[in-house]
Amino acid sequence: MGTGKPESMPQTPPFSAMFDSSGYNRNLYQSADDSCGGLYYHDNNLLSGSLEALIQHLVPNVDYYPDRTYIFTFLLSSRLFMHPYELMAKVCHLCVEHQRLSDPNSDKNQIRKIAPKILQLLTEWTETFPYDFRDERMMRNLKDLAHRIASGEETYRKNVQQMIQCLIRKLATLSQYEEVLAKISSTSTDRLTVLKTKPQSIQRDIITVCSDPYTLAQQLTHIELERLSYIGPEEFVQAFVQKDPLDNDKSCYSEQKKTRNLEAYVEWFNRLSYLVATEICMPVKKKHRARMIEYFIDVARECFNIGNFNSLMAIISGMNMSPVSRLKKTWAKVKTAKFDVLEHQMDPSSNFYNYRTALRGAAQRSLTAHSSREKIVIPFFSLLIKDIYFLNEGCANRLPNGHVNFEKFWELAKQVSEFMIWKQVECPFERDRKILQYLLTVPVFSEDALYLASYESEGPENHIEKDRWKSLRSSLLGRV
């Protein structure tokens, strides 16, 4: 990014530098025209502004380049008011106007001053929100503006090419990832169907595939970090896109919401919970079930130590599913002290106070980490989404005067940018293909099949359970 003459490219710090001690750096140095530009500040913090003024504030000119926190915050939140391609079109238009790039006689010196700044803005956009450019219209506008910049200077031509190639690579990797996900979901079958065709004796269980709980926790962390890395920051906002009241009739996002990677990640959490419950309910013998519970308690504990709170929570919720928790005789054989400690850590009371404290500790450790192992922070994802959802629901996007409520969007950007740091961590553990394959593709029981397996292991305790067992036997096994 910083090629060419050092002074020509405004440098931007990495994400972690967007924070100051109070958590977020909001000191947008004001441009000279802040009073007339329809932007409202307090103590040097931008609080609100008209959409038009905010767009103006995004576009660099000869002696102004927007603060990086502003670029991220505005690109993240503007999609609640307009489609990214509409914003891109406006930005292009403003750039061309500011720079008179369309006028061949405009001062070469002016262009030399402004071109690297425009290029820098486009680079930030393509690097942080690459998925916006899956839209043909975005790509067209990007190439058009980049071409205008590059036509004047050899140096910029190379930078422009680099930027576009890097973007195309990112989008290609995303398409491959989506194909893999589609393949996994198209081949998934229900465990019960498999059981009917293969006798249980030759079925593998997770302990035969990976006897060491530490290794399993590390492989789970691989899956978590890979899935996290594909979630675009904008997916958090696009999950809540609704109609903008000032936008008479058309919804801002008529096409399907672009939150596929976020949804795939939530599905993985559910799969892991069901996998845990399946592995516990499968064994015929009580001592084998108890051993399986103890195995998963060790896996969960190691996930906690690694900072992988999402797998930890999925394992705990699998163990708390009623087909598992009703197996009283099995649990009686388990040393549950370790489990109680984990349950306490993830206790939902006081809005997950214990977990939030542990998460803050992990985030702190991550900031000062020397090894990538210490950098790992994988949040309990459903709670992160819920927090962002409540933040979004709890404050209006616009103030009564029609201004955009930018204070809300600082807060939103703060939460999302912390996640952006976590999702960039490389997994330090060795990959084990056999274990990963098992975790991602082995068939799991449906909820009904789990209840059936549970009743077969430890019989029904009352009339309600007895009736349920009977109906499950007839519907799932065709037995009376």
Coordinates of C-alpha atoms in Angstrom, one line a residue:
M1 CA 0.0 0.0 0.0
G2 CA 2.8 2.4 0.8
T3 CA 4.7 2.2 -2.5
G4 CA 5.8 5.3 -4.4
K5 CA 7.3 8.4 -2.8
P6 CA 6.8 8.1 1.0
E7 CA 5.1 11.5 1.3
S8 CA 2.7 10.9 -1.5
M9 CA 0.6 8.2 0.1
P10 CA -1.3 9.0 3.3
Q11 CA -0.4 6.1 5.6
T12 CA -3.1 4.4 7.7
P13 CA -2.4 2.5 10.9
P14 CA -3.6 -1.1 11.3
F15 CA -6.9 -1.8 12.9
S16 CA -5.6 -2.1 16.4
A17 CA -4.3 1.5 16.3
M18 CA -7.9 2.7 15.8
F19 CA -8.3 2.3 19.5
D20 CA -7.1 4.7 22.2
S21 CA -7.3 4.2 25.9
S22 CA -10.9 5.1 26.1
G23 CA -11.6 2.3 23.5
Y24 CA -12.0 4.3 20.4
N25 CA -10.2 7.1 18.7
R26 CA -12.9 9.5 17.5
N27 CA -10.8 12.7 17.2
L28 CA -11.7 13.5 13.6
Y29 CA -9.6 16.5 12.9
Q30 CA -12.3 18.8 11.5
S31 CA -11.9 20.1 8.0
A32 CA -12.0 23.8 7.8
D33 CA -15.6 23.9 6.5
D34 CA -17.1 21.9 9.3
S35 CA -19.6 24.6 10.3
C36 CA -21.1 25.2 6.8
G37 CA -20.8 21.5 5.8
G38 CA -23.9 20.3 7.7
L39 CA -21.8 18.4 10.2
Y40 CA -22.3 18.8 14.0
Y41 CA -19.4 18.4 16.4
H42 CA -19.1 18.4 20.2
D43 CA -15.6 18.5 21.8
N44 CA -14.1 17.7 18.4
N45 CA -16.2 14.6 18.1
L46 CA -18.5 14.3 15.1
L47 CA -22.0 13.6 16.4
S48 CA -24.3 14.0 13.5
G49 CA -24.7 15.4 10.0
S50 CA -26.8 15.3 6.9
L51 CA -26.1 12.2 4.7
E52 CA -24.9 14.6 1.9
A53 CA -22.4 16.3 4.3
L54 CA -21.1 12.9 5.6
I55 CA -20.5 11.8 2.0
Q56 CA -18.5 15.0 1.3
H57 CA -16.5 14.3 4.4
L58 CA -15.5 10.9 3.1
V59 CA -13.9 12.3 -0.1
P60 CA -10.4 13.6 0.1
N61 CA -9.3 16.9 -1.5
V62 CA -5.9 18.6 -2.0
D63 CA -5.4 19.4 1.6
Y64 CA -7.7 16.9 3.4
Y65 CA -7.8 13.2 3.9
P66 CA -10.5 11.6 6.1
D67 CA -9.5 9.9 9.4
R68 CA -9.3 6.2 9.1
T69 CA -11.9 5.6 11.8
Y70 CA -14.3 7.8 9.9
I71 CA -13.8 5.9 6.7
F72 CA -14.5 2.6 8.4
T73 CA -17.5 3.9 10.4
F74 CA -19.1 5.6 7.4
L75 CA -18.6 2.7 4.9
L76 CA -19.9 0.3 7.6
S77 CA -23.1 2.3 8.4
S78 CA -23.9 4.2 5.2
R79 CA -25.5 1.0 3.8
L80 CA -28.4 1.5 6.2
F81 CA -29.2 4.6 4.1
M82 CA -28.1 3.8 0.6
H83 CA -26.8 0.9 -1.4
P84 CA -22.9 0.7 -1.6
Y85 CA -23.0 1.2 -5.3
E86 CA -25.0 4.4 -5.0
L87 CA -22.4 5.6 -2.5
M88 CA -19.6 4.6 -4.8
A89 CA -21.2 6.5 -7.7
K90 CA -21.5 9.6 -5.6
V91 CA -17.8 9.3 -4.4
C92 CA -16.7 9.0 -8.0
H93 CA -18.7 12.0 -9.0
L94 CA -17.3 14.1 -6.2
C95 CA -13.7 13.0 -6.9
V96 CA -14.1 13.9 -10.5
E97 CA -15.6 17.3 -9.5
H98 CA -13.0 18.0 -6.9
Q99 CA -10.1 17.1 -9.0
R100 CA -11.4 18.1 -12.3
L101 CA -9.9 14.8 -13.4
S102 CA -12.1 15.1 -16.4
D103 CA -10.4 18.3 -17.5
P104 CA -7.2 17.6 -19.4
N105 CA -5.9 21.1 -18.7
S106 CA -6.3 20.9 -15.0
D107 CA -3.1 21.5 -13.1
K108 CA -0.9 18.4 -13.2
N109 CA 0.4 19.4 -9.8
Q110 CA -3.2 19.3 -8.3
I111 CA -3.7 15.8 -9.7
R112 CA -0.4 14.7 -8.3
K113 CA -1.5 15.9 -4.9
I114 CA -4.9 14.4 -5.0
A115 CA -4.5 11.2 -6.9
P116 CA -2.7 9.2 -4.2
K117 CA -5.4 10.2 -1.7
I118 CA -8.2 9.0 -3.9
L119 CA -6.3 5.8 -4.5
Q120 CA -5.8 5.4 -0.8
L121 CA -9.5 5.8 -0.1
L122 CA -10.3 3.2 -2.8
T123 CA -7.6 0.9 -1.4
E124 CA -9.1 1.1 2.1
W125 CA -12.6 0.4 0.7
T126 CA -11.4 -2.7 -1.3
E127 CA -9.4 -4.0 1.6
T128 CA -11.9 -3.7 4.3
F129 CA -15.2 -4.2 2.5
P130 CA -14.1 -6.4 -0.5
Y131 CA -17.5 -8.1 -0.7
D132 CA -19.1 -4.8 -1.8
F133 CA -17.3 -5.3 -5.1
R134 CA -19.1 -8.5 -6.0
D135 CA -21.6 -6.1 -7.4
E136 CA -20.8 -5.4 -11.1
R137 CA -21.7 -1.8 -10.7
M138 CA -19.2 -1.3 -7.9
M139 CA -16.5 -2.9 -9.9
R140 CA -17.3 -0.8 -13.0
N141 CA -17.1 2.4 -10.9
L142 CA -13.9 1.4 -9.2
K143 CA -12.2 0.6 -12.5
D144 CA -13.4 3.8 -14.1
L145 CA -12.1 6.0 -11.3
A146 CA -8.9 4.1 -10.9
H147 CA -8.3 4.4 -14.6
R148 CA -8.7 8.1 -14.5
I149 CA -6.1 8.3 -11.7
A150 CA -3.7 6.0 -13.4
S151 CA -3.8 7.6 -16.8
G152 CA -1.7 10.5 -15.6
E153 CA 1.1 8.8 -13.8
E154 CA 3.1 5.6 -14.2
T155 CA 3.6 5.2 -10.4
Y156 CA -0.2 5.2 -9.8
R157 CA -0.8 2.7 -12.6
K158 CA 1.2 0.1 -10.7
N159 CA -0.6 0.8 -7.5
V160 CA -4.0 0.7 -9.2
Q161 CA -3.2 -2.7 -10.7
Q162 CA -2.0 -4.0 -7.4
M163 CA -5.2 -2.9 -5.7
I164 CA -7.5 -4.5 -8.3
Q165 CA -5.5 -7.8 -8.4
C166 CA -5.6 -8.1 -4.6
L167 CA -9.4 -7.5 -4.6
I168 CA -10.0 -10.1 -7.4
R169 CA -7.9 -12.6 -5.4
K170 CA -10.0 -12.0 -2.3
L171 CA -13.3 -12.5 -4.2
A172 CA -12.0 -15.7 -5.8
T173 CA -11.1 -17.1 -2.4
L174 CA -14.5 -16.3 -1.1
S175 CA -16.2 -18.1 -4.1
Q176 CA -14.1 -21.2 -3.4
Y177 CA -15.1 -21.1 0.3
E178 CA -18.8 -20.8 -0.7
E179 CA -18.4 -23.9 -2.9
V180 CA -16.9 -25.9 -0.1
L181 CA -19.7 -24.9 2.2
A182 CA -22.3 -25.8 -0.4
K183 CA -20.7 -29.2 -1.0
I184 CA -20.6 -29.9 2.8
S185 CA -24.3 -29.1 3.2
S186 CA -25.4 -31.0 0.1
T187 CA -23.8 -34.2 1.2
S188 CA -24.9 -34.1 4.8
T189 CA -27.2 -37.0 5.9
D190 CA -29.0 -37.8 9.1
R191 CA -27.1 -40.1 11.5
L192 CA -30.1 -42.3 11.9
T193 CA -30.3 -43.1 8.2
V194 CA -26.6 -44.1 8.4
L195 CA -27.3 -46.2 11.5
K196 CA -30.0 -48.2 9.8
T197 CA -27.8 -49.1 6.9
K198 CA -24.6 -49.8 8.8
P199 CA -24.7 -51.8 12.0
Q200 CA -23.4 -49.8 15.0
S201 CA -20.3 -52.0 15.6
I202 CA -18.4 -50.5 12.6
Q203 CA -19.5 -46.9 13.3
R204 CA -16.6 -44.6 14.4
D205 CA -17.0 -42.2 17.2
I206 CA -15.1 -39.1 17.9
I207 CA -12.7 -40.6 20.4
T208 CA -11.6 -43.2 17.9
V209 CA -10.9 -40.4 15.4
C210 CA -9.1 -38.2 18.0
S211 CA -8.4 -39.6 21.4
D212 CA -6.7 -36.4 22.7
P213 CA -9.1 -33.6 23.9
Y214 CA -6.3 -31.0 23.4
T215 CA -5.9 -31.9 19.8
L216 CA -9.7 -31.8 19.2
A217 CA -9.9 -28.3 20.8
Q218 CA -7.1 -27.2 18.4
Q219 CA -8.9 -28.5 15.4
L220 CA -12.1 -26.9 16.5
T221 CA -10.2 -23.6 16.7
H222 CA -9.1 -24.1 13.0
I223 CA -12.7 -24.4 11.9
E224 CA -13.7 -21.4 14.0
L225 CA -10.9 -19.1 12.7
E226 CA -11.5 -20.1 9.1
R227 CA -15.2 -19.4 9.3
L228 CA -14.6 -16.1 11.2
S229 CA -12.1 -14.9 8.6
Y230 CA -14.7 -15.0 5.8
I231 CA -17.3 -12.8 7.6
G232 CA -17.3 -9.3 6.2
P233 CA -17.8 -6.4 8.7
E234 CA -20.8 -5.2 6.7
E235 CA -22.7 -8.5 7.3
F236 CA -23.4 -7.4 10.9
V237 CA -25.1 -4.2 9.5
Q238 CA -26.8 -5.9 6.6
A239 CA -28.5 -8.3 9.0
F240 CA -30.6 -5.3 10.2
V241 CA -31.1 -3.4 7.0
Q242 CA -34.6 -2.0 7.0
K243 CA -36.3 0.7 5.0
D244 CA -35.0 4.2 5.6
P245 CA -38.0 6.3 6.5
L246 CA -36.8 9.2 4.3
D247 CA -36.6 6.8 1.4
N248 CA -40.3 6.9 0.5
D249 CA -40.9 3.6 -1.0
K250 CA -38.0 1.5 -2.1
S251 CA -36.3 -0.7 0.5
C252 CA -32.5 0.0 0.6
Y253 CA -31.7 -3.6 -0.1
S254 CA -34.3 -5.2 -2.3
E255 CA -32.0 -8.2 -3.2
Q256 CA -31.3 -11.0 -0.7
K257 CA -29.4 -9.8 2.3
K258 CA -25.7 -10.5 2.0
T259 CA -25.1 -12.2 5.3
R260 CA -24.3 -15.7 4.0
N261 CA -20.9 -16.1 5.8
L262 CA -22.4 -14.9 9.1
E263 CA -25.2 -17.4 8.7
A264 CA -22.8 -20.3 7.9
Y265 CA -21.0 -19.5 11.1
V266 CA -24.1 -19.6 13.2
E267 CA -25.0 -23.0 11.5
W268 CA -21.6 -24.3 12.5
F269 CA -22.3 -23.5 16.1
N270 CA -25.6 -25.5 15.9
R271 CA -23.9 -28.4 14.2
L272 CA -21.2 -28.6 16.9
S273 CA -23.9 -28.6 19.6
Y274 CA -25.8 -31.4 17.9
L275 CA -22.6 -33.4 17.2
V276 CA -21.7 -33.3 20.9
A277 CA -25.2 -34.5 21.9
T278 CA -25.1 -37.2 19.2
E279 CA -21.7 -38.5 20.4
I280 CA -23.0 -38.7 24.0
C281 CA -26.3 -40.4 23.2
M282 CA -24.9 -42.9 20.7
P283 CA -23.0 -45.4 23.0
V284 CA -25.1 -48.3 24.3
K285 CA -23.2 -48.7 27.5
K286 CA -23.5 -46.2 30.4
K287 CA -19.8 -46.1 31.1
H288 CA -19.0 -45.3 27.5
R289 CA -21.5 -42.4 27.6
A290 CA -19.9 -41.1 30.8
R291 CA -16.5 -41.3 29.2
M292 CA -17.7 -39.3 26.3
I293 CA -19.1 -36.6 28.6
E294 CA -15.8 -36.4 30.4
Y295 CA -14.0 -36.2 27.1
F296 CA -16.1 -33.2 25.9
I297 CA -15.6 -31.5 29.3
D298 CA -11.8 -31.7 28.7
V299 CA -12.2 -30.4 25.1
A300 CA -14.4 -27.5 26.4
R301 CA -11.8 -26.7 29.1
E302 CA -9.0 -26.5 26.5
C303 CA -11.2 -24.3 24.3
F304 CA -11.5 -21.9 27.2
N305 CA -7.8 -21.9 27.7
I306 CA -7.2 -21.2 24.0
G307 CA -9.7 -18.3 24.0
N308 CA -12.1 -20.2 21.7
F309 CA -15.3 -19.2 23.5
N310 CA -17.6 -20.1 20.6
S311 CA -16.7 -23.8 20.5
L312 CA -16.8 -23.8 24.3
M313 CA -20.4 -22.5 24.3
A314 CA -21.5 -24.9 21.6
I315 CA -20.1 -27.9 23.6
I316 CA -21.9 -26.7 26.8
S317 CA -25.2 -26.2 25.0
G318 CA -24.9 -29.6 23.4
M319 CA -24.4 -31.1 26.9
N320 CA -27.4 -29.1 28.2
M321 CA -29.8 -30.4 25.5
S322 CA -32.5 -32.3 27.3
P323 CA -31.8 -35.7 25.6
V324 CA -28.4 -35.5 27.2
S325 CA -29.2 -33.8 30.5
R326 CA -32.0 -36.3 31.2
L327 CA -29.5 -39.2 31.3
K328 CA -29.3 -39.2 35.1
K329 CA -27.6 -42.6 35.5
T330 CA -24.9 -41.6 33.0
W331 CA -24.2 -38.2 34.7
A332 CA -24.0 -40.0 38.1
K333 CA -20.8 -41.7 36.8
V334 CA -19.2 -38.4 35.7
K335 CA -16.8 -36.3 37.7
T336 CA -18.6 -33.0 37.1
A337 CA -16.5 -30.6 39.1
K338 CA -14.7 -29.4 35.9
F339 CA -18.0 -29.0 34.1
D340 CA -19.5 -26.9 37.0
V341 CA -16.5 -24.5 36.6
L342 CA -17.2 -24.1 32.9
E343 CA -20.9 -23.7 33.4
H344 CA -20.1 -21.0 35.9
Q345 CA -17.9 -19.2 33.3
M346 CA -20.6 -19.2 30.7
D347 CA -23.5 -18.5 33.1
P348 CA -26.0 -16.2 31.3
S349 CA -27.0 -14.4 34.5
S350 CA -26.2 -10.6 34.8
N351 CA -26.0 -10.5 31.0
F352 CA -23.2 -13.1 30.8
Y353 CA -21.1 -11.1 33.3
N354 CA -18.5 -13.9 33.9
Y355 CA -18.1 -14.6 30.2
R356 CA -17.7 -10.9 29.4
T357 CA -15.0 -10.6 32.0
A358 CA -13.2 -13.6 30.6
L359 CA -13.6 -12.2 27.0
R360 CA -12.1 -8.8 28.1
G361 CA -9.2 -10.7 29.7
A362 CA -8.6 -12.6 26.4
A363 CA -8.8 -9.4 24.4
Q364 CA -6.3 -7.7 26.6
R365 CA -3.9 -10.7 26.3
S366 CA -4.4 -10.6 22.6
L367 CA -3.3 -6.9 22.4
T368 CA 0.0 -7.5 24.1
A369 CA 0.6 -11.0 22.6
H370 CA 3.9 -12.1 21.2
S371 CA 2.8 -15.5 19.7
S372 CA -0.3 -16.1 17.5
R373 CA -1.4 -18.6 20.1
E374 CA -1.9 -15.8 22.6
K375 CA -3.7 -13.6 20.0
I376 CA -6.6 -16.0 19.7
V377 CA -10.0 -14.5 20.7
I378 CA -13.0 -16.3 19.3
P379 CA -16.1 -14.6 20.9
F380 CA -19.4 -16.4 21.7
F381 CA -20.8 -15.4 18.4
S382 CA -24.6 -15.4 19.0
L383 CA -24.1 -13.0 21.9
L384 CA -21.9 -10.6 19.8
I385 CA -24.7 -10.5 17.2
K386 CA -27.3 -10.0 19.9
D387 CA -25.2 -7.1 21.3
I388 CA -25.0 -5.4 17.9
Y389 CA -28.7 -6.1 17.3
F390 CA -29.7 -4.3 20.6
L391 CA -27.4 -1.4 19.9
N392 CA -29.1 -1.1 16.5
E393 CA -32.6 -1.4 17.9
G394 CA -31.9 0.8 20.9
C395 CA -31.0 4.0 19.0
A396 CA -32.5 5.7 16.0
N397 CA -30.5 5.9 12.8
R398 CA -31.7 9.5 12.3
L399 CA -32.3 12.4 14.6
P400 CA -35.6 14.3 14.5
N401 CA -34.0 16.9 12.2
G402 CA -33.2 14.2 9.6
H403 CA -29.5 14.2 10.4
V404 CA -27.7 10.8 10.6
N405 CA -27.1 9.9 14.2
F406 CA -23.4 9.4 13.9
E407 CA -22.8 8.8 17.6
K408 CA -24.6 5.5 17.3
F409 CA -22.4 4.5 14.4
W410 CA -19.2 5.2 16.3
E411 CA -20.4 2.7 18.9
L412 CA -21.4 0.2 16.2
A413 CA -18.0 0.6 14.4
K414 CA -16.2 0.1 17.7
Q415 CA -17.8 -3.3 18.3
V416 CA -17.3 -4.4 14.7
S417 CA -13.7 -3.2 14.5
E418 CA -12.7 -5.2 17.6
F419 CA -14.1 -8.3 15.8
M420 CA -12.1 -7.3 12.7
I421 CA -8.9 -7.6 14.7
W422 CA -9.8 -11.1 16.0
K423 CA -10.8 -12.5 12.7
Q424 CA -7.4 -11.8 11.2
V425 CA -5.5 -14.1 13.6
E426 CA -3.7 -17.0 11.9
C427 CA -4.4 -20.4 13.5
P428 CA -1.1 -21.5 15.0
F429 CA -2.0 -25.2 15.3
E430 CA -1.2 -27.9 12.8
R431 CA -4.2 -29.0 10.7
D432 CA -5.3 -32.6 10.9
R433 CA -7.4 -33.4 7.8
K434 CA -8.9 -36.5 9.2
I435 CA -10.2 -34.9 12.3
L436 CA -11.4 -31.8 10.5
Q437 CA -13.2 -33.9 7.9
Y438 CA -15.0 -35.8 10.7
L439 CA -16.0 -32.6 12.6
L440 CA -17.4 -31.0 9.4
T441 CA -19.1 -33.9 7.7
V442 CA -19.9 -36.7 10.1
P443 CA -23.7 -37.1 10.2
V444 CA -25.5 -36.0 13.4
F445 CA -28.8 -36.9 14.9
S446 CA -31.9 -34.7 14.5
E447 CA -33.6 -33.6 17.7
D448 CA -36.1 -36.4 17.4
A449 CA -33.4 -39.0 16.9
L450 CA -31.5 -37.7 19.9
Y451 CA -34.6 -38.2 22.1
L452 CA -35.1 -41.6 20.7
A453 CA -31.4 -42.6 21.4
S454 CA -31.7 -41.1 24.9
Y455 CA -34.9 -43.1 25.7
E456 CA -33.3 -46.3 24.3
S457 CA -30.3 -45.7 26.7
E458 CA -32.2 -44.7 29.8
G459 CA -35.9 -45.5 29.6
P460 CA -38.7 -43.0 29.9
E461 CA -39.4 -41.8 33.5
N462 CA -43.1 -40.7 33.2
H463 CA -46.2 -41.0 31.0
I464 CA -45.3 -38.0 28.8
E465 CA -41.8 -39.5 28.0
K466 CA -43.3 -42.9 27.5
D467 CA -45.8 -41.6 24.9
R468 CA -43.1 -39.6 23.2
W469 CA -40.8 -42.7 23.0
K470 CA -43.6 -44.7 21.5
S471 CA -44.4 -42.2 18.8
L472 CA -40.7 -41.7 18.0
R473 CA -40.2 -45.4 17.6
S474 CA -43.0 -45.7 15.2
S475 CA -42.2 -42.6 13.2
L476 CA -38.4 -43.0 13.1
L477 CA -37.9 -46.7 13.2
G478 CA -41.2 -48.0 11.9
R479 CA -41.6 -50.1 15.0
V480 CA -44.5 -50.4 17.3

